[in-house]
Coordinates of C-alpha atoms in Angstrom, one line a residue:
M1 CA -147.5 79.9 -70.5
D2 CA -150.5 81.4 -69.1
N3 CA -151.4 81.4 -65.2
A4 CA -153.2 77.9 -65.2
Y5 CA -152.1 75.8 -62.3
L6 CA -152.5 72.6 -64.3
A7 CA -152.4 73.0 -68.2
L8 CA -152.9 70.2 -70.8
D9 CA -151.4 71.6 -74.0
H10 CA -152.3 69.8 -77.3
L11 CA -152.0 66.5 -75.3
S12 CA -152.8 63.2 -76.8
V13 CA -152.8 60.1 -74.6
G14 CA -152.9 56.4 -75.4
Y15 CA -150.9 53.4 -75.4
N16 CA -147.9 52.1 -77.4
K17 CA -147.7 55.6 -79.2
V18 CA -151.4 54.9 -80.5
P19 CA -153.7 57.9 -79.3
V20 CA -156.9 57.3 -77.6
I21 CA -157.8 60.8 -77.3
E22 CA -156.0 63.6 -79.1
D23 CA -155.4 67.2 -78.9
I24 CA -156.6 67.8 -75.3
N25 CA -156.3 71.6 -74.2
L26 CA -157.5 72.1 -70.6
R27 CA -156.7 75.0 -68.2
I28 CA -157.2 74.2 -64.7
K29 CA -157.2 76.5 -61.6
K30 CA -155.7 75.9 -58.2
G31 CA -158.4 74.6 -55.7
E32 CA -160.8 73.7 -58.5
V33 CA -162.8 70.5 -58.3
I34 CA -162.8 68.9 -61.9
A35 CA -164.8 65.8 -62.8
L36 CA -164.2 63.6 -65.9
I37 CA -167.3 61.7 -67.1
G38 CA -168.1 59.8 -70.2
P39 CA -168.9 56.4 -71.4
N40 CA -166.9 53.3 -70.2
G41 CA -163.5 53.0 -72.1
A42 CA -163.7 56.6 -73.4
G43 CA -160.2 57.2 -71.8
K44 CA -160.9 59.1 -68.6
S45 CA -158.3 56.9 -66.8
T46 CA -155.8 57.4 -69.5
I47 CA -155.9 61.2 -69.1
L48 CA -155.3 60.7 -65.3
K49 CA -152.5 58.2 -65.7
T50 CA -150.8 60.6 -68.3
I51 CA -151.1 63.4 -65.8
V52 CA -149.4 61.5 -63.1
R53 CA -146.9 60.0 -65.4
D54 CA -148.0 56.6 -65.3
L55 CA -148.1 56.8 -68.9
E56 CA -145.9 58.9 -71.4
P57 CA -147.9 61.2 -73.6
V58 CA -148.3 60.3 -77.3
S59 CA -147.8 63.9 -78.1
G60 CA -148.2 67.3 -76.2
T61 CA -147.3 68.3 -72.8
V62 CA -148.6 68.5 -69.3
H63 CA -147.6 71.6 -67.3
L64 CA -147.9 72.0 -63.7
E65 CA -147.3 75.7 -62.3
G66 CA -146.0 76.5 -65.7
K67 CA -143.3 73.8 -65.6
P68 CA -143.4 70.7 -67.8
I69 CA -144.5 67.9 -65.6
K70 CA -141.7 65.7 -67.0
D71 CA -139.3 68.1 -65.6
Y72 CA -140.2 67.3 -62.2
S73 CA -138.4 64.6 -60.1
Y74 CA -140.5 61.9 -58.5
K75 CA -139.8 63.2 -55.1
E76 CA -140.8 66.8 -56.2
L77 CA -144.0 65.5 -57.8
S78 CA -144.9 63.3 -54.9
R79 CA -145.0 66.4 -52.7
K80 CA -147.3 68.2 -55.2
M81 CA -149.5 65.3 -56.2
A82 CA -151.5 62.5 -54.6
V83 CA -152.9 59.8 -56.7
I84 CA -155.8 57.2 -55.9
L85 CA -156.3 55.0 -58.9
T86 CA -158.7 52.1 -59.4
E87 CA -156.2 49.4 -59.1
R88 CA -156.5 48.0 -55.5
I89 CA -153.2 47.9 -53.7
K90 CA -152.0 44.6 -52.3
V91 CA -150.3 44.8 -49.0
E92 CA -149.4 42.2 -46.5
L93 CA -149.1 42.8 -42.7
M94 CA -149.8 46.3 -42.9
T95 CA -152.2 48.4 -40.4
C96 CA -154.5 51.1 -41.7
R97 CA -152.1 53.5 -39.9
D98 CA -148.9 52.1 -41.7
I99 CA -150.7 52.7 -45.1
V100 CA -151.6 56.2 -44.2
A101 CA -148.0 56.8 -42.9
T102 CA -146.6 56.0 -46.3
G103 CA -148.0 59.4 -47.2
R104 CA -145.3 61.1 -45.4
Y105 CA -142.3 59.3 -47.1
P106 CA -141.7 62.1 -49.6
Y107 CA -140.6 64.1 -46.5
T108 CA -138.7 61.5 -44.5
G109 CA -135.1 60.3 -45.1
R110 CA -134.1 57.1 -46.9
L111 CA -135.0 54.9 -43.9
G112 CA -138.5 56.3 -44.0
I113 CA -138.4 57.2 -40.0
L114 CA -141.5 59.3 -39.0
T115 CA -140.9 62.3 -36.5
K116 CA -143.4 63.3 -34.0
A117 CA -144.6 65.9 -36.4
D118 CA -145.1 63.3 -39.1
E119 CA -146.9 61.0 -36.6
Q120 CA -149.2 63.8 -35.8
K121 CA -150.0 64.4 -39.4
V122 CA -150.8 60.6 -39.9
Y123 CA -153.2 61.0 -37.0
D124 CA -154.9 64.2 -38.3
A125 CA -155.4 62.6 -41.7
L126 CA -157.2 59.8 -40.2
E127 CA -159.2 62.0 -38.2
T128 CA -160.2 63.9 -41.3
V129 CA -161.6 60.9 -42.9
D130 CA -163.1 59.6 -39.6
A131 CA -161.0 56.5 -39.5
V132 CA -158.9 56.9 -36.3
A133 CA -160.7 53.8 -35.0
L134 CA -159.3 51.7 -37.9
S135 CA -155.7 52.8 -37.2
E136 CA -154.6 49.1 -36.0
R137 CA -156.9 47.0 -38.3
D138 CA -155.3 45.1 -41.0
F139 CA -156.0 46.8 -44.3
N140 CA -156.8 43.7 -45.9
A141 CA -159.7 42.9 -43.4
I142 CA -161.6 46.2 -43.7
S143 CA -164.5 46.9 -46.2
D144 CA -164.0 48.6 -49.7
G145 CA -165.6 51.8 -48.2
Q146 CA -163.1 51.8 -45.3
K147 CA -160.2 51.1 -47.6
Q148 CA -161.1 54.0 -49.8
R149 CA -161.2 56.3 -46.7
I150 CA -157.8 55.1 -45.7
L151 CA -156.3 55.7 -49.0
L152 CA -157.8 59.2 -49.0
A153 CA -156.3 59.8 -45.6
R154 CA -152.9 58.7 -47.2
A155 CA -153.3 61.2 -50.0
I156 CA -154.1 63.9 -47.5
C157 CA -151.0 62.8 -45.4
Q158 CA -148.9 63.9 -48.3
E159 CA -150.1 67.5 -47.9
P160 CA -150.4 67.6 -51.8
E161 CA -151.5 70.7 -53.8
I162 CA -153.6 68.2 -56.2
I163 CA -155.2 65.0 -55.7
L164 CA -156.2 62.7 -58.8
L165 CA -158.8 60.1 -58.2
D166 CA -159.9 57.4 -60.7
E167 CA -163.5 56.4 -60.1
P168 CA -163.2 56.8 -56.3
T169 CA -166.8 56.0 -55.6
S170 CA -167.3 52.7 -57.7
F171 CA -167.1 50.3 -54.6
L172 CA -169.0 52.5 -52.2
D173 CA -172.5 52.6 -51.0
V174 CA -174.8 55.9 -51.1
R175 CA -173.5 57.1 -47.8
H176 CA -169.8 56.5 -48.3
K177 CA -170.1 58.0 -51.8
L178 CA -171.3 61.2 -50.1
E179 CA -169.0 61.1 -47.3
L180 CA -165.8 60.8 -49.7
L181 CA -167.0 63.4 -52.0
S182 CA -167.9 65.8 -49.1
I183 CA -164.4 65.5 -47.8
L184 CA -162.6 66.2 -51.1
T185 CA -165.0 69.3 -51.7
R186 CA -164.3 70.7 -48.3
M187 CA -160.6 70.0 -48.8
A188 CA -160.6 72.0 -52.2
R189 CA -162.5 74.8 -50.4
K190 CA -160.4 75.0 -47.1
K191 CA -157.1 74.1 -48.3
N192 CA -157.1 75.3 -52.0
I193 CA -156.5 71.8 -53.0
T194 CA -157.2 71.1 -56.7
V195 CA -159.2 67.8 -57.0
I196 CA -159.4 65.9 -60.5
T197 CA -161.7 62.8 -60.4
S198 CA -163.3 60.4 -63.0
L199 CA -166.9 59.5 -62.0
H200 CA -169.4 57.2 -63.4
E201 CA -172.2 58.8 -61.4
I202 CA -172.9 61.9 -63.4
D203 CA -175.7 63.2 -60.9
L204 CA -172.9 63.4 -58.3
A205 CA -170.6 64.9 -60.8
E206 CA -173.0 67.5 -61.5
K207 CA -173.4 68.3 -57.8
V208 CA -169.8 68.4 -56.8
A209 CA -167.6 69.7 -59.5
D210 CA -166.7 73.3 -60.5
R211 CA -166.2 72.1 -63.9
I212 CA -166.7 69.0 -66.0
V213 CA -164.5 67.3 -68.5
T214 CA -166.7 65.2 -70.9
V215 CA -164.9 62.5 -72.8
K216 CA -165.9 60.6 -75.9
G217 CA -164.4 59.0 -79.0
R218 CA -161.1 60.7 -79.8
D219 CA -161.9 63.9 -78.3
V220 CA -162.7 65.9 -75.3
F221 CA -166.2 66.5 -75.9
G222 CA -166.7 69.4 -73.6
F223 CA -165.4 71.3 -70.9
G224 CA -167.3 73.7 -68.7
T225 CA -169.4 74.5 -65.7
P226 CA -172.3 71.9 -64.8
E227 CA -174.7 74.4 -65.9
E228 CA -173.1 74.4 -69.3
I229 CA -172.6 70.6 -69.7
F230 CA -175.7 69.1 -68.2
D231 CA -177.9 69.7 -71.1
E232 CA -180.4 67.1 -71.9
E233 CA -179.2 66.9 -75.5
R234 CA -175.6 67.1 -74.8
I235 CA -175.8 64.3 -72.2
R236 CA -178.0 62.2 -74.6
K237 CA -175.2 62.5 -77.3
L238 CA -172.3 61.8 -74.9
Y239 CA -173.6 58.6 -73.8
D240 CA -175.8 57.7 -77.0
I241 CA -178.9 57.4 -74.9
D242 CA -181.6 55.9 -76.7
N243 CA -183.6 54.1 -74.2
G244 CA -184.4 56.6 -71.7
F245 CA -183.8 60.0 -70.2
F246 CA -181.5 62.1 -68.2
D247 CA -183.1 65.1 -66.3
P248 CA -180.4 67.5 -65.5
M249 CA -182.4 69.6 -63.1
F250 CA -182.9 66.7 -60.7
G251 CA -179.9 64.6 -61.8
S252 CA -182.1 61.7 -62.4
I253 CA -182.1 58.8 -64.9
E254 CA -185.4 57.9 -66.2
L255 CA -186.3 54.7 -68.5
Q256 CA -188.2 54.8 -71.6
K257 CA -191.9 55.9 -71.4
P258 CA -194.6 53.2 -71.6
V259 CA -195.1 51.6 -74.9
G260 CA -198.6 52.3 -76.7
E261 CA -200.0 55.2 -79.0
E262 CA -203.1 55.9 -76.9
P263 CA -203.1 56.5 -73.1
R264 CA -205.2 54.3 -71.1
L265 CA -205.4 56.4 -68.0
F266 CA -205.7 60.0 -67.2
I267 CA -203.9 61.1 -64.2
L268 CA -205.0 64.4 -62.5
A269 CA -201.8 65.4 -60.5
G270 CA -199.6 68.4 -59.4
N271 CA -197.4 69.6 -56.8
G272 CA -195.3 66.3 -56.7
S273 CA -198.3 64.1 -56.2
G274 CA -198.0 62.6 -59.8
I275 CA -194.4 61.5 -59.5
P276 CA -194.9 57.9 -57.8
V277 CA -198.0 57.3 -59.9
Y278 CA -196.0 58.1 -63.0
R279 CA -193.1 55.8 -62.2
E280 CA -195.5 52.9 -61.0
L281 CA -197.3 53.1 -64.4
Q282 CA -193.8 53.3 -66.3
Q283 CA -193.0 49.9 -64.5
K284 CA -196.2 48.5 -65.5
N285 CA -195.9 49.8 -69.0
I286 CA -199.4 51.3 -68.9
P287 CA -199.5 54.4 -71.4
F288 CA -201.0 57.4 -69.6
A289 CA -201.8 61.1 -70.0
T290 CA -201.8 63.7 -67.3
G291 CA -202.5 67.2 -66.3
I292 CA -203.2 70.1 -66.0
L293 CA -199.6 70.8 -65.1
F294 CA -198.0 74.1 -64.9
T295 CA -194.5 74.1 -66.5
N296 CA -192.7 74.9 -63.3
D297 CA -194.5 72.1 -61.4
V298 CA -192.2 69.3 -60.1
D299 CA -194.6 66.7 -61.8
Y300 CA -194.2 68.3 -65.1
R301 CA -190.5 67.5 -65.3
L302 CA -191.1 63.8 -65.1
A303 CA -194.5 63.8 -66.8
R304 CA -192.8 65.2 -70.1
L305 CA -190.6 62.3 -70.4
L306 CA -193.0 59.4 -69.4
A307 CA -196.4 60.4 -70.4
A308 CA -198.1 59.8 -73.7
E309 CA -199.5 63.4 -73.5
V310 CA -199.2 66.3 -71.1
I311 CA -201.7 69.1 -70.7
E312 CA -199.6 72.0 -69.8
E313 CA -200.1 75.7 -68.9
K314 CA -197.6 78.5 -68.3
P315 CA -196.6 79.3 -64.7
F316 CA -198.4 81.7 -62.5
G317 CA -201.8 82.0 -64.6
S318 CA -205.0 80.2 -64.6
I319 CA -206.1 77.2 -66.5
S320 CA -207.3 78.1 -70.1
D321 CA -210.6 77.0 -71.7
E322 CA -208.5 75.1 -74.3
S323 CA -206.4 73.1 -71.6
F324 CA -209.7 72.4 -69.9
E325 CA -211.4 71.1 -72.8
R326 CA -208.7 68.9 -73.8
A327 CA -208.5 67.4 -70.3
K328 CA -212.4 66.6 -70.6
E329 CA -211.6 64.9 -73.9
L330 CA -209.2 62.8 -72.3
I331 CA -211.3 61.8 -69.3
L332 CA -214.1 60.5 -71.8
S333 CA -211.6 58.6 -73.8
C334 CA -209.4 57.0 -71.2
E335 CA -210.4 53.8 -69.3
K336 CA -209.9 55.3 -65.9
V337 CA -209.0 58.5 -64.2
I338 CA -206.6 58.5 -61.4
D339 CA -206.6 61.2 -58.6
A340 CA -203.1 61.4 -57.6
G341 CA -204.1 63.6 -54.5
C342 CA -203.1 67.1 -55.5
E343 CA -204.2 70.0 -53.5
Y344 CA -206.2 72.6 -55.5
G345 CA -206.0 76.4 -55.1
E346 CA -206.9 79.5 -56.8
S347 CA -204.8 79.0 -60.1
N348 CA -205.5 75.3 -60.6
G349 CA -209.1 75.3 -58.9
R350 CA -210.8 74.2 -62.3
M351 CA -209.2 70.7 -61.5
K352 CA -212.0 70.1 -59.0
E353 CA -214.5 70.1 -61.9
L354 CA -212.5 67.5 -63.9
L355 CA -212.5 65.3 -60.6
E356 CA -216.3 65.7 -60.5
M357 CA -216.6 64.9 -64.0
A358 CA -214.6 61.9 -63.7
E359 CA -216.7 60.6 -60.7
K360 CA -220.0 61.2 -62.6
E361 CA -218.6 59.0 -65.6
G362 CA -217.8 56.4 -63.1
K363 CA -214.0 56.5 -63.7
L364 CA -212.4 58.0 -60.9
L365 CA -210.1 56.0 -58.8
N366 CA -207.5 57.0 -56.1
A367 CA -203.8 56.4 -56.6
D368 CA -203.7 53.2 -54.7
A369 CA -205.7 51.4 -57.5
V370 CA -202.6 51.6 -59.7
S371 CA -200.7 49.0 -57.6
E372 CA -203.4 46.5 -58.4
M373 CA -203.3 46.9 -62.1
K374 CA -201.6 44.2 -64.1
A375 CA -198.5 45.0 -66.0
E376 CA -198.5 45.0 -69.7
E377 CA -195.9 43.3 -71.9
R378 CA -193.4 45.5 -73.6

């Protein structure tokens, strides 16, 4: 065996000896944050359940610190590994503190009696997830977001070396998603805890994970850093996206561009001024062209996905005669020209001439005019 903390060796996972995913080979380091992403039903949960021994491997082996995981006793494993799965636990007459306290059971005697030191660890875990105020509340009477924090506190209370979570953010609002993931990444960094989690929110996976596992079909589709995995074409293939776009730079999901061969409007934009206009035109299904945009401009990232045509220039230069003439052609051919409100300087100063031309042609409108336009049928 190599020095990997957790190793999946030629692992095939599935149900009733029928594999869902085959021949998984992963090496995970201590203290890494690993995110599993992929389409619904791809097998992310099946991998996690096999690692924690809820499912028997179809074939292959999981090693933890060089030892086959099947050779650990359940008590040994519970001191190494904490698990938060998607199934909502059902309890009766238990407070939030009672739930968190169960995380100490791997360390107590058969009667489960907590020492003063154990009680302190329960309190510390509640404090870590900012849930001390929930201690005496009935677990069944709190919100989904609060329940997830309590379950995380229970996992922390186990003092594990590895935490596995299955879609932990599914029932949470934006604030609590960020809060939960912040706690997990902080623990990974400060306490060298390995975190393995499946996530539907690929934008969050891109931001919090050290490495990403992509799952599709019967294979692990890819394994690497966010920079390696979050390529537009790779994500398109992973999710079979044919009705929109994913921009890995901003982690944003965009709908299809407006339908229509010829642009109706020309948008004079730059420095972020065009983004709200582009999105509003996409919602109204009004095809448009835009420019003149330098390819390092934030507007360019969205324009290339939504615009029928983008007049572009290389960064740090001046607007070329070719681009300028093409912009003039579009001003003449489009019904209206929208001034998105961009500021102009030395490099894009020729845009002022385009504004003046559009005004002389009687076509110039400001960005507010877009909201008054009627949406087109798709």
